[in-house]
GROMACS .gro file of C-alpha atoms in nm:
model
  309
    1UNK     CA    1  18.685   8.997   5.154
    2UNK     CA    2  18.431   8.856   5.397
    3UNK     CA    3  18.165   9.097   5.506
    4UNK     CA    4  18.079   9.124   5.873
    5UNK     CA    5  17.725   9.006   5.932
    6UNK     CA    6  17.501   9.247   6.112
    7UNK     CA    7  17.345   9.113   6.433
    8UNK     CA    8  16.989   9.003   6.385
    9UNK     CA    9  16.754   9.179   6.629
   10UNK     CA   10  16.491   8.956   6.775
   11UNK     CA   11  16.138   9.088   6.744
   12UNK     CA   12  15.998   9.215   7.071
   13UNK     CA   13  15.692   9.022   7.177
   14UNK     CA   14  15.366   9.210   7.171
   15UNK     CA   15  15.291   9.093   7.527
   16UNK     CA   16  15.609   9.253   7.660
   17UNK     CA   17  15.530   9.576   7.479
   18UNK     CA   18  15.183   9.585   7.637
   19UNK     CA   19  15.324   9.535   7.986
   20UNK     CA   20  15.565   9.825   7.930
   21UNK     CA   21  15.269  10.059   7.911
   22UNK     CA   22  15.206  10.233   8.242
   23UNK     CA   23  14.828  10.206   8.230
   24UNK     CA   24  14.832   9.834   8.149
   25UNK     CA   25  15.091   9.746   8.412
   26UNK     CA   26  14.895   9.937   8.676
   27UNK     CA   27  14.576   9.751   8.587
   28UNK     CA   28  14.756   9.416   8.609
   29UNK     CA   29  14.896   9.502   8.952
   30UNK     CA   30  14.556   9.614   9.086
   31UNK     CA   31  14.366   9.320   8.934
   32UNK     CA   32  14.425   9.075   9.227
   33UNK     CA   33  14.288   9.328   9.478
   34UNK     CA   34  13.985   9.397   9.258
   35UNK     CA   35  13.925   9.023   9.217
   36UNK     CA   36  13.949   8.977   9.593
   37UNK     CA   37  13.691   9.250   9.654
   38UNK     CA   38  13.455   9.111   9.390
   39UNK     CA   39  13.470   8.753   9.515
   40UNK     CA   40  13.492   8.791   9.894
   41UNK     CA   41  13.305   9.120   9.939
   42UNK     CA   42  13.087   9.176   9.635
   43UNK     CA   43  12.952   8.819   9.628
   44UNK     CA   44  12.831   8.811   9.991
   45UNK     CA   45  12.697   9.166   9.956
   46UNK     CA   46  12.482   9.073   9.656
   47UNK     CA   47  12.368   8.759   9.836
   48UNK     CA   48  12.267   8.970  10.138
   49UNK     CA   49  12.067   9.202   9.911
   50UNK     CA   50  11.906   8.896   9.753
   51UNK     CA   51  11.796   8.762  10.093
   52UNK     CA   52  11.695   9.100  10.239
   53UNK     CA   53  11.418   9.153   9.982
   54UNK     CA   54  11.273   8.806  10.035
   55UNK     CA   55  11.094   8.604  10.303
   56UNK     CA   56  11.371   8.344  10.313
   57UNK     CA   57  11.422   8.148  10.637
   58UNK     CA   58  11.592   7.817  10.710
   59UNK     CA   59  11.248   7.675  10.788
   60UNK     CA   60  11.098   7.802  10.461
   61UNK     CA   61  11.380   7.816  10.203
   62UNK     CA   62  11.146   7.904   9.916
   63UNK     CA   63  11.242   8.249   9.788
   64UNK     CA   64  10.954   8.497   9.778
   65UNK     CA   65  10.998   8.866   9.692
   66UNK     CA   66  10.869   9.105   9.961
   67UNK     CA   67  11.047   9.427   9.861
   68UNK     CA   68  11.141   9.659  10.145
   69UNK     CA   69  10.901   9.499  10.396
   70UNK     CA   70  11.187   9.351  10.600
   71UNK     CA   71  11.350   9.693  10.642
   72UNK     CA   72  11.017   9.849  10.743
   73UNK     CA   73  10.963   9.579  11.004
   74UNK     CA   74  11.304   9.607  11.167
   75UNK     CA   75  11.280   9.987  11.185
   76UNK     CA   76  10.955   9.955  11.379
   77UNK     CA   77  11.111   9.706  11.619
   78UNK     CA   78  11.209   9.877  11.950
   79UNK     CA   79  11.487   9.621  12.005
   80UNK     CA   80  11.644   9.721  11.675
   81UNK     CA   81  11.624  10.090  11.762
   82UNK     CA   82  11.792  10.019  12.097
   83UNK     CA   83  12.057   9.816  11.916
   84UNK     CA   84  12.119  10.100  11.672
   85UNK     CA   85  12.170  10.345  11.958
   86UNK     CA   86  12.402  10.098  12.132
   87UNK     CA   87  12.606  10.064  11.814
   88UNK     CA   88  12.663  10.439  11.788
   89UNK     CA   89  12.750  10.464  12.158
   90UNK     CA   90  12.984  10.165  12.140
   91UNK     CA   91  13.156  10.285  11.822
   92UNK     CA   92  13.211  10.653  11.895
   93UNK     CA   93  13.267  10.604  12.268
   94UNK     CA   94  13.544  10.350  12.215
   95UNK     CA   95  13.700  10.548  11.930
   96UNK     CA   96  13.706  10.867  12.137
   97UNK     CA   97  13.865  10.689  12.433
   98UNK     CA   98  14.108  10.505  12.208
   99UNK     CA   99  14.220  10.827  12.040
  100UNK     CA  100  14.284  10.994  12.375
  101UNK     CA  101  14.491  10.696  12.495
  102UNK     CA  102  14.671  10.681  12.160
  103UNK     CA  103  14.760  11.050  12.166
  104UNK     CA  104  14.910  11.047  12.514
  105UNK     CA  105  15.075  10.711  12.445
  106UNK     CA  106  15.241  10.853  12.133
  107UNK     CA  107  15.374  11.154  12.324
  108UNK     CA  108  15.508  10.921  12.592
  109UNK     CA  109  15.681  10.691  12.343
  110UNK     CA  110  15.846  10.983  12.165
  111UNK     CA  111  16.038  11.076  12.481
  112UNK     CA  112  16.370  10.895  12.533
  113UNK     CA  113  16.374  10.658  12.831
  114UNK     CA  114  16.533  10.326  12.919
  115UNK     CA  115  16.361  10.033  12.749
  116UNK     CA  116  16.164  10.244  12.502
  117UNK     CA  117  16.210   9.990  12.220
  118UNK     CA  118  16.075   9.711  12.439
  119UNK     CA  119  15.776   9.923  12.542
  120UNK     CA  120  15.705  10.007  12.177
  121UNK     CA  121  15.696   9.636  12.098
  122UNK     CA  122  15.481   9.546  12.399
  123UNK     CA  123  15.235   9.828  12.330
  124UNK     CA  124  15.123   9.642  12.016
  125UNK     CA  125  15.008   9.334  12.209
  126UNK     CA  126  14.641   9.445  12.244
  127UNK     CA  127  14.627   9.475  11.865
  128UNK     CA  128  14.807   9.144  11.804
  129UNK     CA  129  14.652   8.921  12.072
  130UNK     CA  130  14.349   8.721  11.947
  131UNK     CA  131  14.034   8.881  12.076
  132UNK     CA  132  13.907   8.546  12.209
  133UNK     CA  133  14.201   8.520  12.450
  134UNK     CA  134  14.175   8.887  12.547
  135UNK     CA  135  13.801   8.853  12.614
  136UNK     CA  136  13.864   8.567  12.859
  137UNK     CA  137  14.107   8.785  13.056
  138UNK     CA  138  13.872   9.084  13.056
  139UNK     CA  139  13.577   8.865  13.156
  140UNK     CA  140  13.774   8.753  13.462
  141UNK     CA  141  13.864   9.114  13.543
  142UNK     CA  142  13.496   9.210  13.528
  143UNK     CA  143  13.365   8.898  13.703
  144UNK     CA  144  13.099   8.958  13.968
  145UNK     CA  145  13.283   8.747  14.230
  146UNK     CA  146  13.650   8.734  14.133
  147UNK     CA  147  13.698   9.073  13.968
  148UNK     CA  148  14.053   9.195  14.027
  149UNK     CA  149  13.921   9.550  13.990
  150UNK     CA  150  13.671   9.505  14.272
  151UNK     CA  151  13.919   9.330  14.500
  152UNK     CA  152  14.177   9.605  14.440
  153UNK     CA  153  13.925   9.877  14.531
  154UNK     CA  154  13.817   9.679  14.840
  155UNK     CA  155  14.181   9.636  14.948
  156UNK     CA  156  14.241  10.010  14.906
  157UNK     CA  157  13.931  10.091  15.109
  158UNK     CA  158  13.755  10.268  14.822
  159UNK     CA  159  13.443  10.049  14.838
  160UNK     CA  160  13.294   9.784  15.066
  161UNK     CA  161  13.253   9.425  14.958
  162UNK     CA  162  12.875   9.466  14.967
  163UNK     CA  163  12.896   9.766  14.732
  164UNK     CA  164  13.118   9.596  14.474
  165UNK     CA  165  12.973   9.669  14.128
  166UNK     CA  166  12.849   9.392  13.904
  167UNK     CA  167  13.029   9.510  13.593
  168UNK     CA  168  12.870   9.284  13.335
  169UNK     CA  169  12.533   9.255  13.510
  170UNK     CA  170  12.448   9.625  13.519
  171UNK     CA  171  12.324   9.761  13.182
  172UNK     CA  172  12.518  10.089  13.206
  173UNK     CA  173  12.835   9.930  13.343
  174UNK     CA  174  12.822   9.652  13.082
  175UNK     CA  175  12.823   9.905  12.799
  176UNK     CA  176  13.111  10.088  12.969
  177UNK     CA  177  13.301   9.758  12.990
  178UNK     CA  178  13.270   9.674  12.620
  179UNK     CA  179  13.369  10.032  12.532
  180UNK     CA  180  13.681  10.004  12.751
  181UNK     CA  181  13.777   9.668  12.600
  182UNK     CA  182  13.737   9.793  12.244
  183UNK     CA  183  13.932  10.112  12.324
  184UNK     CA  184  14.208   9.895  12.475
  185UNK     CA  185  14.210   9.694  12.154
  186UNK     CA  186  14.214  10.004  11.932
  187UNK     CA  187  14.461  10.232  12.108
  188UNK     CA  188  14.783  10.065  11.975
  189UNK     CA  189  14.661  10.143  11.624
  190UNK     CA  190  14.590  10.500  11.737
  191UNK     CA  191  14.942  10.526  11.880
  192UNK     CA  192  15.090  10.423  11.544
  193UNK     CA  193  14.874  10.680  11.365
  194UNK     CA  194  14.975  10.960  11.602
  195UNK     CA  195  15.343  10.862  11.591
  196UNK     CA  196  15.337  10.867  11.210
  197UNK     CA  197  15.164  11.205  11.208
  198UNK     CA  198  15.377  11.372  11.475
  199UNK     CA  199  15.707  11.257  11.324
  200UNK     CA  200  15.597  11.397  10.985
  201UNK     CA  201  15.565  11.752  11.125
  202UNK     CA  202  15.874  11.955  11.022
  203UNK     CA  203  16.103  12.021  11.316
  204UNK     CA  204  16.157  12.385  11.215
  205UNK     CA  205  15.788  12.455  11.283
  206UNK     CA  206  15.823  12.313  11.634
  207UNK     CA  207  16.144  12.509  11.690
  208UNK     CA  208  15.979  12.832  11.573
  209UNK     CA  209  15.689  12.773  11.814
  210UNK     CA  210  15.932  12.717  12.101
  211UNK     CA  211  16.117  13.039  12.015
  212UNK     CA  212  15.784  13.224  12.013
  213UNK     CA  213  15.719  13.101  12.365
  214UNK     CA  214  15.457  12.833  12.295
  215UNK     CA  215  15.438  12.578  12.575
  216UNK     CA  216  15.379  12.202  12.549
  217UNK     CA  217  14.998  12.213  12.538
  218UNK     CA  218  14.983  12.509  12.301
  219UNK     CA  219  15.234  12.351  12.061
  220UNK     CA  220  15.048  12.022  12.051
  221UNK     CA  221  14.690  12.147  12.032
  222UNK     CA  222  14.733  12.462  11.820
  223UNK     CA  223  15.018  12.356  11.590
  224UNK     CA  224  15.079  11.980  11.580
  225UNK     CA  225  14.720  11.855  11.606
  226UNK     CA  226  14.582  12.070  11.318
  227UNK     CA  227  14.870  11.953  11.096
  228UNK     CA  228  14.818  11.582  11.163
  229UNK     CA  229  14.438  11.597  11.168
  230UNK     CA  230  14.395  11.452  10.813
  231UNK     CA  231  14.614  11.154  10.906
  232UNK     CA  232  14.421  11.098  11.228
  233UNK     CA  233  14.091  11.126  11.040
  234UNK     CA  234  14.193  10.849  10.798
  235UNK     CA  235  14.281  10.624  11.092
  236UNK     CA  236  13.950  10.716  11.253
  237UNK     CA  237  13.764  10.603  10.940
  238UNK     CA  238  13.921  10.258  10.965
  239UNK     CA  239  13.846  10.241  11.336
  240UNK     CA  240  13.482  10.340  11.290
  241UNK     CA  241  13.426  10.091  11.007
  242UNK     CA  242  13.588   9.803  11.194
  243UNK     CA  243  13.409   9.881  11.522
  244UNK     CA  244  13.068   9.948  11.367
  245UNK     CA  245  13.068   9.607  11.198
  246UNK     CA  246  13.234   9.414  11.481
  247UNK     CA  247  13.049   9.167  11.701
  248UNK     CA  248  13.333   8.970  11.860
  249UNK     CA  249  13.374   9.171  12.181
  250UNK     CA  250  13.001   9.186  12.253
  251UNK     CA  251  12.952   8.819  12.164
  252UNK     CA  252  13.240   8.697  12.381
  253UNK     CA  253  13.202   8.934  12.676
  254UNK     CA  254  12.831   9.000  12.732
  255UNK     CA  255  12.642   8.809  12.458
  256UNK     CA  256  12.439   9.124  12.403
  257UNK     CA  257  12.315   9.147  12.762
  258UNK     CA  258  12.197   9.232  13.006
  259UNK     CA  259  11.853   9.284  12.848
  260UNK     CA  260  12.003   9.388  12.508
  261UNK     CA  261  12.197   9.668  12.679
  262UNK     CA  262  12.514   9.589  12.480
  263UNK     CA  263  12.362   9.443  12.164
  264UNK     CA  264  12.506   9.600  11.847
  265UNK     CA  265  12.402   9.568  11.482
  266UNK     CA  266  12.659   9.305  11.390
  267UNK     CA  267  12.560   9.088  11.687
  268UNK     CA  268  12.187   9.143  11.626
  269UNK     CA  269  12.220   9.047  11.261
  270UNK     CA  270  12.406   8.730  11.361
  271UNK     CA  271  12.148   8.638  11.624
  272UNK     CA  272  11.850   8.695  11.398
  273UNK     CA  273  11.992   8.562  11.072
  274UNK     CA  274  12.210   8.271  11.187
  275UNK     CA  275  12.100   8.165  11.536
  276UNK     CA  276  11.726   8.224  11.489
  277UNK     CA  277  11.727   8.124  11.125
  278UNK     CA  278  11.543   8.433  10.998
  279UNK     CA  279  11.789   8.495  10.717
  280UNK     CA  280  11.590   8.769  10.545
  281UNK     CA  281  11.561   8.993  10.851
  282UNK     CA  282  11.920   8.918  10.952
  283UNK     CA  283  12.039   9.029  10.609
  284UNK     CA  284  11.827   9.346  10.635
  285UNK     CA  285  11.981   9.431  10.973
  286UNK     CA  286  12.331   9.377  10.836
  287UNK     CA  287  12.265   9.588  10.526
  288UNK     CA  288  12.134   9.870  10.745
  289UNK     CA  289  12.496   9.934  10.846
  290UNK     CA  290  12.594  10.022  10.488
  291UNK     CA  291  12.420  10.362  10.447
  292UNK     CA  292  12.516  10.464  10.801
  293UNK     CA  293  12.883  10.386  10.743
  294UNK     CA  294  12.871  10.549  10.400
  295UNK     CA  295  12.738  10.872  10.550
  296UNK     CA  296  13.004  10.872  10.822
  297UNK     CA  297  13.285  10.810  10.573
  298UNK     CA  298  13.161  11.086  10.340
  299UNK     CA  299  13.146  11.337  10.627
  300UNK     CA  300  13.498  11.251  10.744
  301UNK     CA  301  13.641  11.260  10.391
  302UNK     CA  302  13.484  11.600  10.324
  303UNK     CA  303  13.636  11.722  10.651
  304UNK     CA  304  13.978  11.595  10.540
  305UNK     CA  305  13.945  11.766  10.203
  306UNK     CA  306  13.861  12.099  10.368
  307UNK     CA  307  14.159  12.068  10.602
  308UNK     CA  308  14.394  11.993  10.312
  309UNK     CA  309  14.270  12.295  10.116
   0.00000   0.00000   0.00000
């Protein structure tokens, strides 16, 4: 009588067994992101540190160690101190304005009205449009002769033609202009953050507040806003980091003028390190942003942790 042969089990490869482990699979999945950070962020960062402690320029490429002398020199420079103050004003002013626009925009888009889906798609255009194209349009709107803002106010009788403001030629108005443009660019992202936060609030909490007699403003500022504050704070961190290191709006709109009134750290580092060729001081100016951003991020993260507790 023939015996039935037992099926032969194939040995499981050791590689497959390793990938079945949760820790190993997680490390493999995260490895491309870590490699990206090391190559495209860590490499330039180390190179900037290397140049910032030297006397390297494009006219004298011989590397010579000078320690922290470059940092001491830029701190004593009044132009750098003005640029640092401009950077804080530009960053926090535009983020504050963008958050206000994003909050009211989110409340508006949550209400049902005809064409709401189309408006939700169009509201993302400031975030999607290349900043070079947007800067050309804004530069025309703020032009000293052909500004549509000035001509509209003249047509409405608000101002005379002789009193029309020179938006990009006045130091205070120029800073206001770059803040408005950056807030316009940021507010679609703020709308998405607020929409995500507001829709995550349980409806029974809102209903209970309505039953208790809480009006619109009280519900949103005493109930909804404290609940979504950690989500908004995370979005604010991204906005601050991107704005603090950005130079595109200033470079395209005002080129740092008039008289360094709109110069920010990213633009100043580019001007000194690339345009002027003083690579060592340009790297020192760029690295100065790191401890400032680190302090801001730590403060915001500690605030989030306290709110979650």
